[in-house]
Amino acid sequence: MTLFQNHLLSVILFTPTVGALLLLFIGKERDNAIRWIANIFGVLGFLVSLPLWFRYQPQGAAWQFVEHADWIPAIGATYFLGVDGFSMLLVLLTTLMGLIAILSSWTAITERVKEFYIFMLVLQTGMIGAFVSLDFLLFFLFWEVMLVPMYFLIGIWGGGRRLYSAIKFFLYTLVGSVVMLLGILALYFYVYTATGVYTFDITQFQQLTIPSNVQKWIFLAFFLGFAVKVPMFPFHTWLPDAHTDAPTAGSVILAAVLLKMGTYGFIRFSLPILPDASRAFVPMMIGLSLVGIIYGALVALAQTDWKRLVAYSSVSHMAMVMLGMFALTPVGITGSIVQQLNHGISTGALFLIVGIVYERRHTREISEYGGLSKVMPIYAAVFMIMTMSSIGLPALNGFIGEILILQGVYVVNKIWAAVAASGIVLGAAYMLWLYQRTMFGKIENPANEKLKDLNLREIATFAPLIALAFWIGIYPTPILRRLESSVTRVVLRVNSVYGPAMAKAAADCNNPPSAAAVAAAQANAPAGFTIEPPCTTEPAPAAPPRREGERR
Amino acid sequence: MTPITPYHYLVLSAALFMLGVIGVMTRRNIIIIFMSIELMLNAVNINLAAFSQQLHNAVGQVFAIFVVAVAAAEAAIGLGIILAFYRNKETLNIDEMNILRW
Amino acid sequence: MRFIWLIPLLPAAGALVNGLFGIRWFSRTVSGLLACATMAGALGLSLWAFSELLGLPADARVHDVVLGHWIPPMALQTAHDIGMFQVPWQFRLDPLSGVMILVVTGVGFLIHVYSTAYMKDEAPGGYARFFSYLNLFCFFMLVLVLGANFLVMFVGWEGVGLCSYLLIGFWYEKKSASDAGKKAFITNRIGDWGFILGMFLVFFTFGTLDFRAVADAAGAMPIESAGFGVLSIICLTLFIGATGKSAQIPLHVWLPDAMEGPTPVSALIHAATMVTAGVYMVARNAVLFQHAPHVMQIVAIVGALTALMAATIGLVQNDIKRVLAYSTVSQLGYMFLATGVGAFAAGIFHLMTHAFFKALLFLGSGSVIHAMAGEQDMQKMGGLRKYMPVTFVTMMIGTLAIAGIPPLAGFFSKDEILYQSFLNNRFLWLIGAVTALLTAFYMFRLILLTFYGTYRGAPWARVAAPAAAMEAAAHGVRHPLDGQAQKDDHEVSHGAADVRAAGHAHAWHGPHESPRAMTVPLMALAVGAIVAGFLGIPQALKGANTIEHFLAPSFESHTAAAREAGAGAAAGAEHGPGAAAAEEGAHHLSTAGELGLMVLSVLIAVAGVLAARRFYFTHPELPDRLAARWRGAHALLFNKYYVDELYDATAIKGTVAGGRGLWTFDRVVIDGAVDGSGWLTRVSAWGSHMFDKHVVDGLVNLVGWIAEEGSFFVRRLQTGLVQNYALLMVVGVFAFLTLYLVAR
């Protein structure tokens, strides 16, 4: 059990790898055994990550579950893992979506089954690794590790122009990440000249004061790497191709997790390490985001390919995430993070939804469908819920993200918020039109008459997503609480306006409201509900606590 | 009886070594050649043991043990190669083994 | 009152159970009963809560229930300092929401009962789906009215939009239905755009989203009579939201199309409750609006124009539900006119009475459509009075009520609005009066065309079924095609009509009275349409105007300072239409004047009725003659001023074309740049490949060639025989040894 106590992140990180290694020893013709093992490791991967949620302490240290070991001492690279609320949620999202993607492939993948699942599991390790690394070099390693399996997933099991798409995806991302590596190295050598220490320690980077002209160059280098991954307009064109041609599981992972690498990078690296540059580049970032929101939505409106439509909606939604982030307000950044989770859930589900009919009909042309509600009522209901989640209906998850983002942006600039909000109208337009063209009407294509509704396994893939969509929509407080300290740390770095207020909130926290006030609030509440005291803001951490024995 | 001096050992060793060399030179069966190589190695071992005794230094004997170990490993690999070769060519005649030629 | 949170949750539970299990396993009876039971429970709880509310002293009539955090506090800057953005799940019962929950649960319950009969031709799955949606709608509507802050209200606000979308498109196999649903949702979303921007500005200005806190804070601010201040912008954006939800110009286009839904849906959502949400929202933020007189002016003008425009369109429509739809738009315009002139209580009063008589009219029309097996064209009805007496009498009551004939409900509420607008602006009053005339006219046109005169509809089989089938065969293609043609225009998936379209497989026995489950709600609503008005008998008629006094606390701010400021401002602002309490304002007519206006409005209504009688009863050829003479005007009205066509040509086509254009741009320019850089890389790769192959590799090969030729002789030494090599080695060793020994 000490393994779980002290090395939880390593366990989470390498569970899929163990699965992949195990699969190597299974004969490649034993498809069902392979499927079972892969699914078991998918579930196992999710189960071992669950303790993160329960053992994470919202008011605790900045970095939790920390692990530290030497890796390449000569250059100061270490095996340094740890999570805050933000990366913890992304790890959970990754393990869950990985599980769902694996489960959804049971019948979809019939060729080279063994390789497929091995790639899926390796990909899983790569993604988790990128989220839990606190060493920049380690992060970069995992960042690149993700590329390879994804490349093969698209290239081997994809459809359409899969080789073109796979190569485009690979090269595009690689170009971005090479430039990002330059940025990392620049930072690394800058830190050496400034302090005389070779280190890739992110927690130390986040406390540096770097001259702003240096910051700007490093920011641009990071920007290219992350913006390609997000993807931001105009670096987005690899995404529709990759999504369209990837197998369902690949699209799901790509949308739900891989795109989050970019936004994760911005929040984890660009904002706190390069605060001056982040502020300086706000107009550019916001401009690109606003263009992305409207542009993605309009282009989605013109699509005739179901998957490509969802892919362009992704462009629009991720632009919304970027918008909230660069509002540089606590609410905006919180919304941005929540929206990342939401996008993972709802867009992931939308790709699963396309995958279901693609598996049955082998076409993604919207005009091939129509009237599916009649033959696939459960499917129609799931699709409806996810459509609503995607267009941000209140009481579903998308709304919380959007409203936080827009409110966070609004207090900074009203015009930005107004433009971004119009993206919501367009979002409703293209999603409802898609829904109408595929689900409503009479069945005119005889091929659709005998389509089977969802089976139990397929329902099982959607059930957790639907539950999450409602949970985040109705009671997001537990999630938002876990994000507070991460967001506070970032905001305190980049936005000086909030310093005093957050300190005051922390002070209020120490003087809880009078017992009478609490009792009065409780009296109004119906039986069975407890009113929580309003204090949730964590005291602003002056500096992340330092573990003893850490390398300087 | 004259005492056995290092000189005797060296003569024995040299004779054994020459036997080995001649065996390697003249025989055509690779197994025999292999055994001749063993002879040469053991000649060296005798030398090592003799000088170790002479100089009161255990290093020589340790080295002899190493040689024995290496010889065993070499024999294993060599026999493996011979087996593989025999499977391919159905002969142990070393004149047939000229595929390393230009 | 502690349990008001159960009021919305009951229908939600019903929706959940019906949606999860009902569609697959429940019979019609079970799902219908379940839905009605949840609504009955909600109604009971509402009545209980309302009576408790009445038991409180007038200025303490407010009760909050907090269910928990929705969005926990987060620091966010506002106009003044750093505030805390937080939203609790909070419900609030006060007079305004009290009235609204009664309307929603009351009318909602009756319509649920009515639907059990109306929808009986649906398959059990569809039946359960229908009730699941209907229950869900009631849930969201109750959340909307009970929400204590903007965000909770917005949950209901968007949720009712969703249910409206689902229910309009209930018969999703029909393209027009799913189109109409989509149109409704997207048009509403455009309004929501305004709503959320208003909401953001509310937070930015006040640092809270709670209605009461906002009202208190706004009450302390000066009235923006000079120009457009921040309150005006808030109100304007919120009003954009209201125009979307309540179908006001310019976002009114979705409501008439929404008649594609089943008739009970039209009655509940598109007449009684959801469409009035905009009015409710404006009334809920009465204090804000009172401080933004210019926006109030805009609200009043938009309301009046909408009322007039919709009424004129209603004059010439032939579809019975469309007439009612335009009448709804028009009456909603009235409500906005009322709120715009500061008579919030009158607006809500009219909302309430309208809920009764318009739901009654819609349900009555549903009964007629049911009787006519799906026929909606009034030209094909007539003389139905003798076939369906209950429907006729109840619809007549509804019509008299909407026309404003005393002492029915519509008279009091409409008259109050006209009176208040007369005080405020004579021109607006004139528009309102003309609209009243038109309303009386087109409503009696509806009644006369439907229930009087001779029957003009399709003949029905008086013979047994097999003979009817033969008759259908004899008619050949024409009969079924008739049905098909209708199917495209009108609501027909409604079972009985399907049967008819399929060629008399099951004979239609002619118009008939509807079953009791349908007529009883009609009667109940008719009672409501008669008595609801007595809540608001004006003082001029020695009444107490109960409802106005009851609602008044909901339209005021509650801090003493704010109240004083408000009163001072009201006294100061001579022309402020938002002068807080209208009955105490500078504008006040004598009782005689008020009575005079009242008589005038009755006369107007009677004139409308008489005109309709002349046009459609005594001289039925007149309308056609007029239509022929004023062909342009008639076409303009008949085609709803071509607004749909205008939007289609500009906004919709523009957006779609923009999307296509950008898609091409995306492929050609942006992706072209990406592919182009890939191509450039490949070209340069080819170039360096050629260089490599011919120049660099050439040099390497040259060196290799020289080495090869040189080695030709040397390699002879390589015999391949191990023993040769060994011999050479030995010889070498000896040679070196010899050399060594000699040289030493």
mmCIF file of N, CA and C in Angstrom, chain C residues 20 34 122 249 258 372 467 480 630:
data_model
loop_
_atom_site.group_PDB
_atom_site.id
_atom_site.type_symbol
_atom_site.label_atom_id
_atom_site.label_comp_id
_atom_site.label_asym_id
_atom_site.label_seq_id
_atom_site.Cartn_x
_atom_site.Cartn_y
_atom_site.Cartn_z
ATOM 1 N N LEU C 20 -37.303 8.080 -18.783
ATOM 2 C CA LEU C 20 -36.398 6.927 -18.681
ATOM 3 C C LEU C 20 -37.134 5.610 -18.859
ATOM 4 N N LEU C 34 -49.314 9.658 -14.430
ATOM 5 C CA LEU C 34 -48.113 10.105 -13.720
ATOM 6 C C LEU C 34 -47.891 11.598 -13.943
ATOM 7 N N GLU C 122 -51.489 8.825 -30.264
ATOM 8 C CA GLU C 122 -50.051 8.537 -30.317
ATOM 9 C C GLU C 122 -49.802 7.103 -29.844
ATOM 10 N N ILE C 249 -41.321 42.348 -31.978
ATOM 11 C CA ILE C 249 -40.518 42.845 -33.086
ATOM 12 C C ILE C 249 -39.109 43.101 -32.571
ATOM 13 N N ALA C 258 -44.349 28.215 -34.631
ATOM 14 C CA ALA C 258 -44.354 27.256 -33.527
ATOM 15 C C ALA C 258 -45.672 26.514 -33.441
ATOM 16 N N MET C 372 -62.406 17.991 -36.387
ATOM 17 C CA MET C 372 -62.316 18.019 -37.839
ATOM 18 C C MET C 372 -61.217 17.085 -38.349
ATOM 19 N N ALA C 467 -67.527 0.106 -47.180
ATOM 20 C CA ALA C 467 -68.059 0.939 -48.247
ATOM 21 C C ALA C 467 -67.210 2.188 -48.398
ATOM 22 N N PRO C 480 -56.704 10.704 -51.205
ATOM 23 C CA PRO C 480 -55.479 10.580 -50.401
ATOM 24 C C PRO C 480 -54.552 11.762 -50.638
ATOM 25 N N TRP C 630 -57.909 45.735 -52.591
ATOM 26 C CA TRP C 630 -56.624 46.112 -51.967
ATOM 27 C C TRP C 630 -55.663 44.927 -52.063
#
